[in-house]
PDB file of C-alpha atoms in Angstrom:
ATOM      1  CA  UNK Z 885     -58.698  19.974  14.470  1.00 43.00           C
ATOM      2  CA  UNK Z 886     -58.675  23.553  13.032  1.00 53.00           C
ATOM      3  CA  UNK Z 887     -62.078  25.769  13.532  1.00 56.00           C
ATOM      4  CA  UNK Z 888     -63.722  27.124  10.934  1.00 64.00           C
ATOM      5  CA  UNK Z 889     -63.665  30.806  10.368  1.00 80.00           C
ATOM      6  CA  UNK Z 890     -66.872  31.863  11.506  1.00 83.00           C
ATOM      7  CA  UNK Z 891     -67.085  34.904   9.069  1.00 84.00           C
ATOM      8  CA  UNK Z 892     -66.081  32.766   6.300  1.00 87.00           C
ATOM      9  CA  UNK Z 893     -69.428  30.565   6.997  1.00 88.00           C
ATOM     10  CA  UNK Z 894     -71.749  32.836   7.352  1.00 90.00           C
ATOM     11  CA  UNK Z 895     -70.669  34.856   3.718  1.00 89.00           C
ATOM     12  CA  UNK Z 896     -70.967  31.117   2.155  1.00 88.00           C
ATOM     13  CA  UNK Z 897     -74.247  30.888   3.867  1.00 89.00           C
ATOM     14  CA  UNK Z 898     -75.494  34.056   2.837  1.00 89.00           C
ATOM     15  CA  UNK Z 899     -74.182  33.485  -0.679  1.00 88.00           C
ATOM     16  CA  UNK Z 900     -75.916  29.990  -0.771  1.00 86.00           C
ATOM     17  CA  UNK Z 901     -79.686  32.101   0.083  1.00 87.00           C
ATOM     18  CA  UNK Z 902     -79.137  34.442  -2.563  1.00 84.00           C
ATOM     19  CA  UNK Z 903     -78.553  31.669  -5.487  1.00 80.00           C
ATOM     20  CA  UNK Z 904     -81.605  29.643  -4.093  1.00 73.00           C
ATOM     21  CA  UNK Z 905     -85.468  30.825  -4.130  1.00 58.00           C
ATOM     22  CA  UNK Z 906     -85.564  34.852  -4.395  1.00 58.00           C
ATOM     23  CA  UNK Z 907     -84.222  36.731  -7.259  1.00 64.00           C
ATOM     24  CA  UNK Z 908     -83.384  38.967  -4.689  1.00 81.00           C
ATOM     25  CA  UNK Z 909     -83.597  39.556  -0.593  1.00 89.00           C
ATOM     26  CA  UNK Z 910     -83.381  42.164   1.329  1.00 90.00           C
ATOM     27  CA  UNK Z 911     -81.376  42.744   4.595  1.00 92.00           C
ATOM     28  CA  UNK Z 912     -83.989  42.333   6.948  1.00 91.00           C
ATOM     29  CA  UNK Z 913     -84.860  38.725   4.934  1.00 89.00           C
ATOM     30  CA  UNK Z 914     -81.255  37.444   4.764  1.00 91.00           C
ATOM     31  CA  UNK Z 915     -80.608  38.167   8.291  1.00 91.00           C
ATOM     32  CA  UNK Z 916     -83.492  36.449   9.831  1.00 91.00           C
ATOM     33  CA  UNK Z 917     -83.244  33.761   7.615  1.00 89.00           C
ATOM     34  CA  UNK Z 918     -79.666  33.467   8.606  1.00 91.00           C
ATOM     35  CA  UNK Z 919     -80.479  34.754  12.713  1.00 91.00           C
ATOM     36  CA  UNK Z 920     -77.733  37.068  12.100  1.00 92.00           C
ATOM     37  CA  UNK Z 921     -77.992  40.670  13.455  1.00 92.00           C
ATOM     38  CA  UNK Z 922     -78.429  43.188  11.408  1.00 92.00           C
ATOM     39  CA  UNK Z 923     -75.312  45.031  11.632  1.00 92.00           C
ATOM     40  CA  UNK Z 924     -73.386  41.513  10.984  1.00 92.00           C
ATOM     41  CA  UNK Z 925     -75.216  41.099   8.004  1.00 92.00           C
ATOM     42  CA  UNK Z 926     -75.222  43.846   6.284  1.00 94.00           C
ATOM     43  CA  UNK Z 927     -71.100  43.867   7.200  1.00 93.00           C
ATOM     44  CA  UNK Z 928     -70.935  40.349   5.218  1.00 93.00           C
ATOM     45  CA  UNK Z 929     -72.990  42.215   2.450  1.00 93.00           C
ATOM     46  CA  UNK Z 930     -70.960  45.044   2.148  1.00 92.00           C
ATOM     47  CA  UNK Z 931     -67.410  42.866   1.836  1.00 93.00           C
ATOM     48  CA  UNK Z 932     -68.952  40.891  -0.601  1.00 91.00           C
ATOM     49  CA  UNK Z 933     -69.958  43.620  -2.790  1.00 91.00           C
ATOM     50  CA  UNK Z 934     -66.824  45.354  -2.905  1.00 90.00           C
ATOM     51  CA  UNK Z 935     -65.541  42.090  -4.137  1.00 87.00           C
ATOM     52  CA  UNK Z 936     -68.314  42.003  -6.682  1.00 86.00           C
ATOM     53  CA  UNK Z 937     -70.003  38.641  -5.328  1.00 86.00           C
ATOM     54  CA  UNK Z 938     -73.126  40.518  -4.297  1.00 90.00           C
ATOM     55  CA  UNK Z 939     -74.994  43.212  -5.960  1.00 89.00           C
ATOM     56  CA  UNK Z 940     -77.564  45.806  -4.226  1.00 90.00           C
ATOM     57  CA  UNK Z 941     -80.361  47.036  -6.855  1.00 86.00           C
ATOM     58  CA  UNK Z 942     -80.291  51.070  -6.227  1.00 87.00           C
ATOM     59  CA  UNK Z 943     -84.330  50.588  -6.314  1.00 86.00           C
ATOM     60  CA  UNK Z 944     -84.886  48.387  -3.957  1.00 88.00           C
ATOM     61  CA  UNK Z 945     -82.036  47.785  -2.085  1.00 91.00           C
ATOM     62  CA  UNK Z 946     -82.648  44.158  -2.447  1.00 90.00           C
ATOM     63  CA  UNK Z 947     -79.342  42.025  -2.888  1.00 91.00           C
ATOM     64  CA  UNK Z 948     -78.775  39.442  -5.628  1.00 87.00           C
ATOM     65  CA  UNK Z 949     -75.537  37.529  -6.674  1.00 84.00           C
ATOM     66  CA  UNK Z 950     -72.870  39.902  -8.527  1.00 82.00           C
ATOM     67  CA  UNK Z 951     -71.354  39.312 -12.018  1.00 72.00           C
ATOM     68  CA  UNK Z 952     -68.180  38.103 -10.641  1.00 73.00           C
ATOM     69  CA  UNK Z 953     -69.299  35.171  -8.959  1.00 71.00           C
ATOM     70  CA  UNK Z 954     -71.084  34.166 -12.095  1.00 61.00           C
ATOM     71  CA  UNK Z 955     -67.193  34.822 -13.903  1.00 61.00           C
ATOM     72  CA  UNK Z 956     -65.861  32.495 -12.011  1.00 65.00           C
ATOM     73  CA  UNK Z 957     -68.263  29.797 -12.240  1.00 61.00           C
ATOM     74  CA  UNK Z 958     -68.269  29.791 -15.975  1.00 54.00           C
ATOM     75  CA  UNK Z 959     -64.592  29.394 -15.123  1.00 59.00           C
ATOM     76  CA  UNK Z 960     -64.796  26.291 -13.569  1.00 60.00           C
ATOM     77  CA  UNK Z 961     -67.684  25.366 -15.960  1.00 52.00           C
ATOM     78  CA  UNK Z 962     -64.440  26.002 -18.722  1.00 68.00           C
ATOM     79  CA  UNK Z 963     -61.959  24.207 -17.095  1.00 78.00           C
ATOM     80  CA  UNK Z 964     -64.043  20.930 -16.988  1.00 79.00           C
ATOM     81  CA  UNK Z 965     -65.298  20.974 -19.971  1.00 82.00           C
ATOM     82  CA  UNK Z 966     -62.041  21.760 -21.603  1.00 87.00           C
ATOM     83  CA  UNK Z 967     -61.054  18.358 -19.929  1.00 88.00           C
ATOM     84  CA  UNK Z 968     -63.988  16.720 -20.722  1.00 88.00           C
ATOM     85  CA  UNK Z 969     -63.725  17.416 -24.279  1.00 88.00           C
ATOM     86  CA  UNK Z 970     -59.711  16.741 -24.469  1.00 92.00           C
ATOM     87  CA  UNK Z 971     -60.007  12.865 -22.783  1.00 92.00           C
ATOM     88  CA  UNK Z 972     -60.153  11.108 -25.737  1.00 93.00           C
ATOM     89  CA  UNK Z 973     -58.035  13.591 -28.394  1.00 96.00           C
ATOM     90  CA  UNK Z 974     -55.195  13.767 -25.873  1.00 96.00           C
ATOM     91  CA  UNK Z 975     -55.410   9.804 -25.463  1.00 95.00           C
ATOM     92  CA  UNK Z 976     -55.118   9.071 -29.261  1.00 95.00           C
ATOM     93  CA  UNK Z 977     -52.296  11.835 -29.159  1.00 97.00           C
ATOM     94  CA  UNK Z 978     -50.279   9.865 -26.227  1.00 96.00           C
ATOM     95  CA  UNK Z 979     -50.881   6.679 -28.137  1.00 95.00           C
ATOM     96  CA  UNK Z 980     -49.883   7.636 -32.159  1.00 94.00           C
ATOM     97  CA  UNK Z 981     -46.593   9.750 -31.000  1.00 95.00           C
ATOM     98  CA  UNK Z 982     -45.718   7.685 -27.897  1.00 94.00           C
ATOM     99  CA  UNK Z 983     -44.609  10.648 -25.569  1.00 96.00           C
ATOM    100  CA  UNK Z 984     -46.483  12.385 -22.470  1.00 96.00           C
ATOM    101  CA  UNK Z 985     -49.296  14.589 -23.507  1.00 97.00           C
ATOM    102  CA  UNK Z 986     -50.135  17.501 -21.166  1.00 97.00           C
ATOM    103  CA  UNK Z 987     -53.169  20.212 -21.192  1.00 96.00           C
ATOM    104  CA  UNK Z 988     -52.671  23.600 -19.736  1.00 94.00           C
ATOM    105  CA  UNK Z 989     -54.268  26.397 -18.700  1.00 91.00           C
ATOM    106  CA  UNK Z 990     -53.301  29.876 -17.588  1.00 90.00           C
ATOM    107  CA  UNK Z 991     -53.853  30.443 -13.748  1.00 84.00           C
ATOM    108  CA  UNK Z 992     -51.781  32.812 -11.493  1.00 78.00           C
ATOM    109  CA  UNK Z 993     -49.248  34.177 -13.515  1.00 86.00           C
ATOM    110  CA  UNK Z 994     -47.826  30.469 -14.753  1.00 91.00           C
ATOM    111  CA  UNK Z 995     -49.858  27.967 -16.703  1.00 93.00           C
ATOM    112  CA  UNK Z 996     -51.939  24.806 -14.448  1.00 89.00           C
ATOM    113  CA  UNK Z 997     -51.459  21.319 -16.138  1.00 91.00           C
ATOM    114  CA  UNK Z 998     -55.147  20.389 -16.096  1.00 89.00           C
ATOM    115  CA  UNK Z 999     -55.220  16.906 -17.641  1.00 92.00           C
ATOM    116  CA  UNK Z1000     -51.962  14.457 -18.063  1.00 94.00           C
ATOM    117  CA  UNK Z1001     -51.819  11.722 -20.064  1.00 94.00           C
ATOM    118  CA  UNK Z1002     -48.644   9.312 -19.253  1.00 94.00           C
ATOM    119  CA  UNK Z1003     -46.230   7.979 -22.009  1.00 92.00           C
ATOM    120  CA  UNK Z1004     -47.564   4.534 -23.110  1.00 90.00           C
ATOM    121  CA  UNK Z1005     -44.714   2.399 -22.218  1.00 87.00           C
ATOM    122  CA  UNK Z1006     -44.101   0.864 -19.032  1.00 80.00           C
ATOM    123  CA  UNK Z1007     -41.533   3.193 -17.881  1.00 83.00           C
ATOM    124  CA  UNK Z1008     -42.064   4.813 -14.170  1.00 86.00           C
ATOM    125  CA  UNK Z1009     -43.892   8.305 -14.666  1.00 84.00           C
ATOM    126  CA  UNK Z1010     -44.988  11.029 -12.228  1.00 84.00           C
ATOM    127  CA  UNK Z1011     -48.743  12.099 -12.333  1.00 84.00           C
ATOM    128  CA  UNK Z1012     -48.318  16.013 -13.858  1.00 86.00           C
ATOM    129  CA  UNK Z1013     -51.840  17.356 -12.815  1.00 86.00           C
ATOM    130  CA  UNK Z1014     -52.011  20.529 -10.728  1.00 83.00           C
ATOM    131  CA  UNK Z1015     -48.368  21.211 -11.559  1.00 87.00           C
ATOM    132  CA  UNK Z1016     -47.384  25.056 -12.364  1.00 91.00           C
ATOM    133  CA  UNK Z1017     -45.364  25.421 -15.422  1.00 95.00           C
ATOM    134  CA  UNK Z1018     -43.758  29.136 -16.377  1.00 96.00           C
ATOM    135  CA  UNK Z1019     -44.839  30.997 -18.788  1.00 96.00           C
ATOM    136  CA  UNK Z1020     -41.691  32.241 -20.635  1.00 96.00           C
ATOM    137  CA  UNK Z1021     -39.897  29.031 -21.101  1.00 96.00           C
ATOM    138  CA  UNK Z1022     -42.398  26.356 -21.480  1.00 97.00           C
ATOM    139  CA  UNK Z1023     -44.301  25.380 -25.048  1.00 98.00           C
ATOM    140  CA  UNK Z1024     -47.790  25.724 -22.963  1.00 98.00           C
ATOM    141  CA  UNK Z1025     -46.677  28.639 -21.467  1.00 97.00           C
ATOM    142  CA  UNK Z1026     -45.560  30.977 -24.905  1.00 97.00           C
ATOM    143  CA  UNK Z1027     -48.901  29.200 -26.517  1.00 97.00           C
ATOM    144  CA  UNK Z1028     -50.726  30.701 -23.774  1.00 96.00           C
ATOM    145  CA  UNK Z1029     -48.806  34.509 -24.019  1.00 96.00           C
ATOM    146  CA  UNK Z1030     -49.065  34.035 -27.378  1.00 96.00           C
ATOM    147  CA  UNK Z1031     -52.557  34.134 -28.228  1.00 95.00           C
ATOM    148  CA  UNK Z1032     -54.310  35.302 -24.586  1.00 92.00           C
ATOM    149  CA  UNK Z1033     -53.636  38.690 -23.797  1.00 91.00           C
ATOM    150  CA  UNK Z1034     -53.881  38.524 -20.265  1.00 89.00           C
ATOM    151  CA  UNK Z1035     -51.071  35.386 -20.320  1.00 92.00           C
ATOM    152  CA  UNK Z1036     -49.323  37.678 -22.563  1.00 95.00           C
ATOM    153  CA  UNK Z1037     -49.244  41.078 -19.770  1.00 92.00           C
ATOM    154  CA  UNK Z1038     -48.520  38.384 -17.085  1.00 91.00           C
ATOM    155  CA  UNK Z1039     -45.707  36.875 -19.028  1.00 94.00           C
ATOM    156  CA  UNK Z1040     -44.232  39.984 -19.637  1.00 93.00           C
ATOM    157  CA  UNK Z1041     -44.573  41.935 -16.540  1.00 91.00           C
ATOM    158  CA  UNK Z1042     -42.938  38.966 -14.546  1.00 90.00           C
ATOM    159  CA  UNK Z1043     -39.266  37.964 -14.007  1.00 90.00           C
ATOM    160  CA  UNK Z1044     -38.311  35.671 -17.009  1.00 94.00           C
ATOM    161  CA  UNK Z1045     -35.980  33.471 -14.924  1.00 94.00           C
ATOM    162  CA  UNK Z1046     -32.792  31.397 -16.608  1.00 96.00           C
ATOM    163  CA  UNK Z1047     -33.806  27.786 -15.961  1.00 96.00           C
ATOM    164  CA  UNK Z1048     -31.223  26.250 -18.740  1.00 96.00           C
ATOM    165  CA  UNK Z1049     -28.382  28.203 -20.651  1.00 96.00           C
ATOM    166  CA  UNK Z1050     -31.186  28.054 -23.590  1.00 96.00           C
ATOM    167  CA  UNK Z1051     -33.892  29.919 -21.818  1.00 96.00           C
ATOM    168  CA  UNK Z1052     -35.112  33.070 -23.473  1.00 95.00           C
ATOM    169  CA  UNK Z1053     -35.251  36.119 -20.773  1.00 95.00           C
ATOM    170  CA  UNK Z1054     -34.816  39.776 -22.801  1.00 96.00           C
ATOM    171  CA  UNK Z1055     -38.498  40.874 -23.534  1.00 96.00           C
ATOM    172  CA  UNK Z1056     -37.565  41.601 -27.258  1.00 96.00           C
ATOM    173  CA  UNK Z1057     -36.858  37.836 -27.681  1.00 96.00           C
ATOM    174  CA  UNK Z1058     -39.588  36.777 -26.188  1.00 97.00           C
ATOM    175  CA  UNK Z1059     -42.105  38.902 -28.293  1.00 97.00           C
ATOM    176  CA  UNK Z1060     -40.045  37.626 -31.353  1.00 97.00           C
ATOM    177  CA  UNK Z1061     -40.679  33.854 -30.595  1.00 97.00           C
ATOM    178  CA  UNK Z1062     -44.680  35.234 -29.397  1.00 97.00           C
ATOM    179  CA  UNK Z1063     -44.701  36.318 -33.224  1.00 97.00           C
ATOM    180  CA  UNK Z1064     -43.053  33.517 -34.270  1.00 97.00           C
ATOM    181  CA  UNK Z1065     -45.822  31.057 -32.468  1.00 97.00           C
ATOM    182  CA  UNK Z1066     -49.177  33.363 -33.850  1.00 96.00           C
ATOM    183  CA  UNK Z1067     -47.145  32.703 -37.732  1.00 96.00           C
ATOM    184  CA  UNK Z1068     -46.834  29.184 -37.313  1.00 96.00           C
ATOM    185  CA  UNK Z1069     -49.542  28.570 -34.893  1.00 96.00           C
ATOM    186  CA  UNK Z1070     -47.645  26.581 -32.719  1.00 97.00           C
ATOM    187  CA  UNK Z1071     -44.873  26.771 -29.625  1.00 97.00           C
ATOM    188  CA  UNK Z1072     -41.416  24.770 -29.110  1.00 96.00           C
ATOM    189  CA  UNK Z1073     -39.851  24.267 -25.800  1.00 97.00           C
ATOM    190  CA  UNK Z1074     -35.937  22.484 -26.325  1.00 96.00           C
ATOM    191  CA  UNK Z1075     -34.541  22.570 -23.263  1.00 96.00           C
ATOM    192  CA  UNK Z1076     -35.313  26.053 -22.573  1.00 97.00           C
ATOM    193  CA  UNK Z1077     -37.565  24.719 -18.799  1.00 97.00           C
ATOM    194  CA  UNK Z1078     -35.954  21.440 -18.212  1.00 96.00           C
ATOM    195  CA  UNK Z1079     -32.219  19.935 -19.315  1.00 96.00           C
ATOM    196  CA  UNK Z1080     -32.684  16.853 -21.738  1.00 95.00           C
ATOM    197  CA  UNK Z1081     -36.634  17.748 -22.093  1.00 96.00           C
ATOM    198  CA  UNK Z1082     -38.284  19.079 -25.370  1.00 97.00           C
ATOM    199  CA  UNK Z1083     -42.372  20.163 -25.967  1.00 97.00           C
ATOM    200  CA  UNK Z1084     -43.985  21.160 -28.676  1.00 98.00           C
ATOM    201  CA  UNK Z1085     -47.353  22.375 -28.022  1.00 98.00           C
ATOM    202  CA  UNK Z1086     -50.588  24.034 -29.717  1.00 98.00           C
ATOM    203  CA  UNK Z1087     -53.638  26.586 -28.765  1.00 97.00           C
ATOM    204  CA  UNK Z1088     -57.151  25.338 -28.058  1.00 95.00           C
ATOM    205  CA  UNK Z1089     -59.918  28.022 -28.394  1.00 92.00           C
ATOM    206  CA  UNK Z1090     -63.641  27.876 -27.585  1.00 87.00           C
ATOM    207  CA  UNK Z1091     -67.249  28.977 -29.477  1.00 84.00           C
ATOM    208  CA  UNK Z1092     -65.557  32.580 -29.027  1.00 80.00           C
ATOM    209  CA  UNK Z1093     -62.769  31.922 -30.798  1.00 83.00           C
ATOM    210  CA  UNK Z1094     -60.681  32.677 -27.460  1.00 85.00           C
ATOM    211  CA  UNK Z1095     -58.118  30.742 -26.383  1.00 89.00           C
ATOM    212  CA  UNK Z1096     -59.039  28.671 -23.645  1.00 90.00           C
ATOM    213  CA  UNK Z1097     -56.276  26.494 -23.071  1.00 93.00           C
ATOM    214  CA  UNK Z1098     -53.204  24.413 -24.557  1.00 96.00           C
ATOM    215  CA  UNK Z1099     -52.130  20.988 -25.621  1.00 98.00           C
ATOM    216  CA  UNK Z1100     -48.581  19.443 -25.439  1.00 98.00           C
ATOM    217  CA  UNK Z1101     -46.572  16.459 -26.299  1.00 97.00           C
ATOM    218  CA  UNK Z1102     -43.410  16.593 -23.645  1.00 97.00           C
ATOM    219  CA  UNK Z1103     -40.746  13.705 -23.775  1.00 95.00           C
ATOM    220  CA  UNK Z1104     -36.847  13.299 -24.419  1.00 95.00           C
ATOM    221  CA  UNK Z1105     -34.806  15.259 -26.868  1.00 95.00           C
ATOM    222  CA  UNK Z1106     -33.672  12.307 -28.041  1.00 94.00           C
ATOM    223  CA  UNK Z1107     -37.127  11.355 -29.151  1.00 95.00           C
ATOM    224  CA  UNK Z1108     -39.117  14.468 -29.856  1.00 94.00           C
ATOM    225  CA  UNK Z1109     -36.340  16.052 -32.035  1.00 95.00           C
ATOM    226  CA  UNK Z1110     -34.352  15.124 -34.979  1.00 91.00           C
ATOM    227  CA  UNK Z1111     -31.105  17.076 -35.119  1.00 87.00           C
ATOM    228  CA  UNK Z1112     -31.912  19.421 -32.615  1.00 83.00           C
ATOM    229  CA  UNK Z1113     -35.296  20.260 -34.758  1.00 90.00           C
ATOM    230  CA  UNK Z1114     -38.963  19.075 -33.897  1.00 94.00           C
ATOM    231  CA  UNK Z1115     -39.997  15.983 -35.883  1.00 95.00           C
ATOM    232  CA  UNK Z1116     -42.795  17.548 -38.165  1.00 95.00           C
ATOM    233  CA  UNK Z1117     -44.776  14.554 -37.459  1.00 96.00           C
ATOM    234  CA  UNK Z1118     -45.543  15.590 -33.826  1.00 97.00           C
ATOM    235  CA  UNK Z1119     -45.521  19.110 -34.814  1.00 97.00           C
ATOM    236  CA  UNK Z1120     -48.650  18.207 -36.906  1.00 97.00           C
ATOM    237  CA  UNK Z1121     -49.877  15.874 -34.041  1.00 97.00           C
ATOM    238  CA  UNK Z1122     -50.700  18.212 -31.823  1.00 98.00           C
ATOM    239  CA  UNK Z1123     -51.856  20.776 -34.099  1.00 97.00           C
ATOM    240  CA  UNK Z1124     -54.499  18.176 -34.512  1.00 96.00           C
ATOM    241  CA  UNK Z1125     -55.530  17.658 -31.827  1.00 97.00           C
ATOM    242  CA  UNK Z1126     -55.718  21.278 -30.696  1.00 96.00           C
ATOM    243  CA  UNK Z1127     -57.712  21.851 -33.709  1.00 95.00           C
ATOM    244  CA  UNK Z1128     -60.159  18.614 -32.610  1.00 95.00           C
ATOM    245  CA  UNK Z1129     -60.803  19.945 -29.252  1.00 95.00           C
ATOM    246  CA  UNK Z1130     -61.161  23.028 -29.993  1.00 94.00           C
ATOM    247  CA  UNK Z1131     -64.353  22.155 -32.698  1.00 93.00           C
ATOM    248  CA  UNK Z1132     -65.724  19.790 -30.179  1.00 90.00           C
ATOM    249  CA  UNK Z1133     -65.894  22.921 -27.502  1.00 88.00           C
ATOM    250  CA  UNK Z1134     -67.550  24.970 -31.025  1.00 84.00           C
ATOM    251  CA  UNK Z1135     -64.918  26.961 -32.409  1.00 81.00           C
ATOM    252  CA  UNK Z1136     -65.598  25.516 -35.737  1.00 68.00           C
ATOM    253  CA  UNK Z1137     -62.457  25.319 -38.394  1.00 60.00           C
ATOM    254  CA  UNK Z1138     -59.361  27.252 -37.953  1.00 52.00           C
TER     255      UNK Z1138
END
């Protein structure tokens, strides 16, 4: 069995003392209370600050927990609750257009299916959750660049690879269908990621009015379109339920 990395523990461990009791410690308290030397300690300390986990009050010199560690809580906080409030709305949306319903979010330059809900039929389906879906190409993915600048940069800064003969690569096409999404307030995906596979999918914002995630029905060509087009039906679908979601997290009416 693998060790642990001991310098690993002991910056959770130091971390952990700094969000209990005290507002803030000092270096003589957190290494005693950890029996670390010193030296050690205030090594840990340093590392974390530069990474913005830790912050030193100039006063004092007393340590507290930095602004980025709080950042990516709320993130997590986010994520969840984006899930938690999408449950039943993606549900209903599985079960009135009869496809695969999938919620993303953006995370390391692609977008993170959070929450899949399968097709109801009995046909054999692979769980989607954790998945990475591009940017570019997908309905998620030019929801996402569409509306959240930082989706947006990474989009556009990356390699827009050719998955099918339909995919969009030049950046001036791309920022054409990005215009084309913010107009109509919604994203299409027809064979452009997968052969045979159409999306169509829709933003979800939260009490900021910032886009937070996105919601997608996924499912044959065949099925999804009529004559190459997206039935309107799901179209409007998913707008509603990106629309339900996002009140329910308290962005009000949009």
């Amino acid at each position: 069995m693998p060790k642990n990395i001991q310098s690993l523990e002991r910056a959770a461990a130091m971390l952990r003392l700094l969000a209990g009791g005290e507002r803030r410690l000092g270096l003589s308290d957190i290494a005693s209370s950890l029996e670390l030397a010193k030296g050690t300690a205030h090594g840990i300390l340093r590392t974390l600050q530069a990474e913005g986990f830790v912050e030193q009050d100039p006063a004092s010199g007393r340590y507290q927990l930095g602004a980025e560690l709080l950042r990516l809580g709320n993130s997590y906080l986010d994520v969840h609750e984006l899930r938690a409030r999408a449950l039943v709305w993606t549900d209903d949306l599985a079960r009135s257009s009869g496809e695969s319903v999938h919620l993303g979010v953006l995370h390391q330059h692609g977008v993170l299916v959070i929450h899949h809900v399968f097709r109801p039929d009995d046909s054999r389906q692979v769980l989607e959750v954790g998945a990475m879906q591009p940017l570019h190409s997908t309905a998620l993915g030019k929801v996402l660049s569409a509306y959240d600048p930082v989706a947006h940069s990474e989009a556009v800064e990356a390699e827009r690879e050719a998955f099918t003969p339909r995919t969009i690569t030049t950046l001036d096409d791309f920022e054409t269908v990005l215009e084309m999404t913010r107009a109509r307030g919604w994203a299409a995906d027809v064979e452009e990621t997968w052969d045979g596979v159409a999306s169509v999918a829709a933003p979800i914002h939260d009490r900021r009015r910032m886009p937070v995630g996105a919601v997608a029905i996924t499912g044959a060509v065949e099925r999804v379109c009529n004559d190459g087009e997206l039935r309107s039906e799901l179209i409007a679908a998913v707008r509603d339920c990106a629309r339900a979601v996002s009140r329910d997290l308290g962005a009000g009416r949009f």
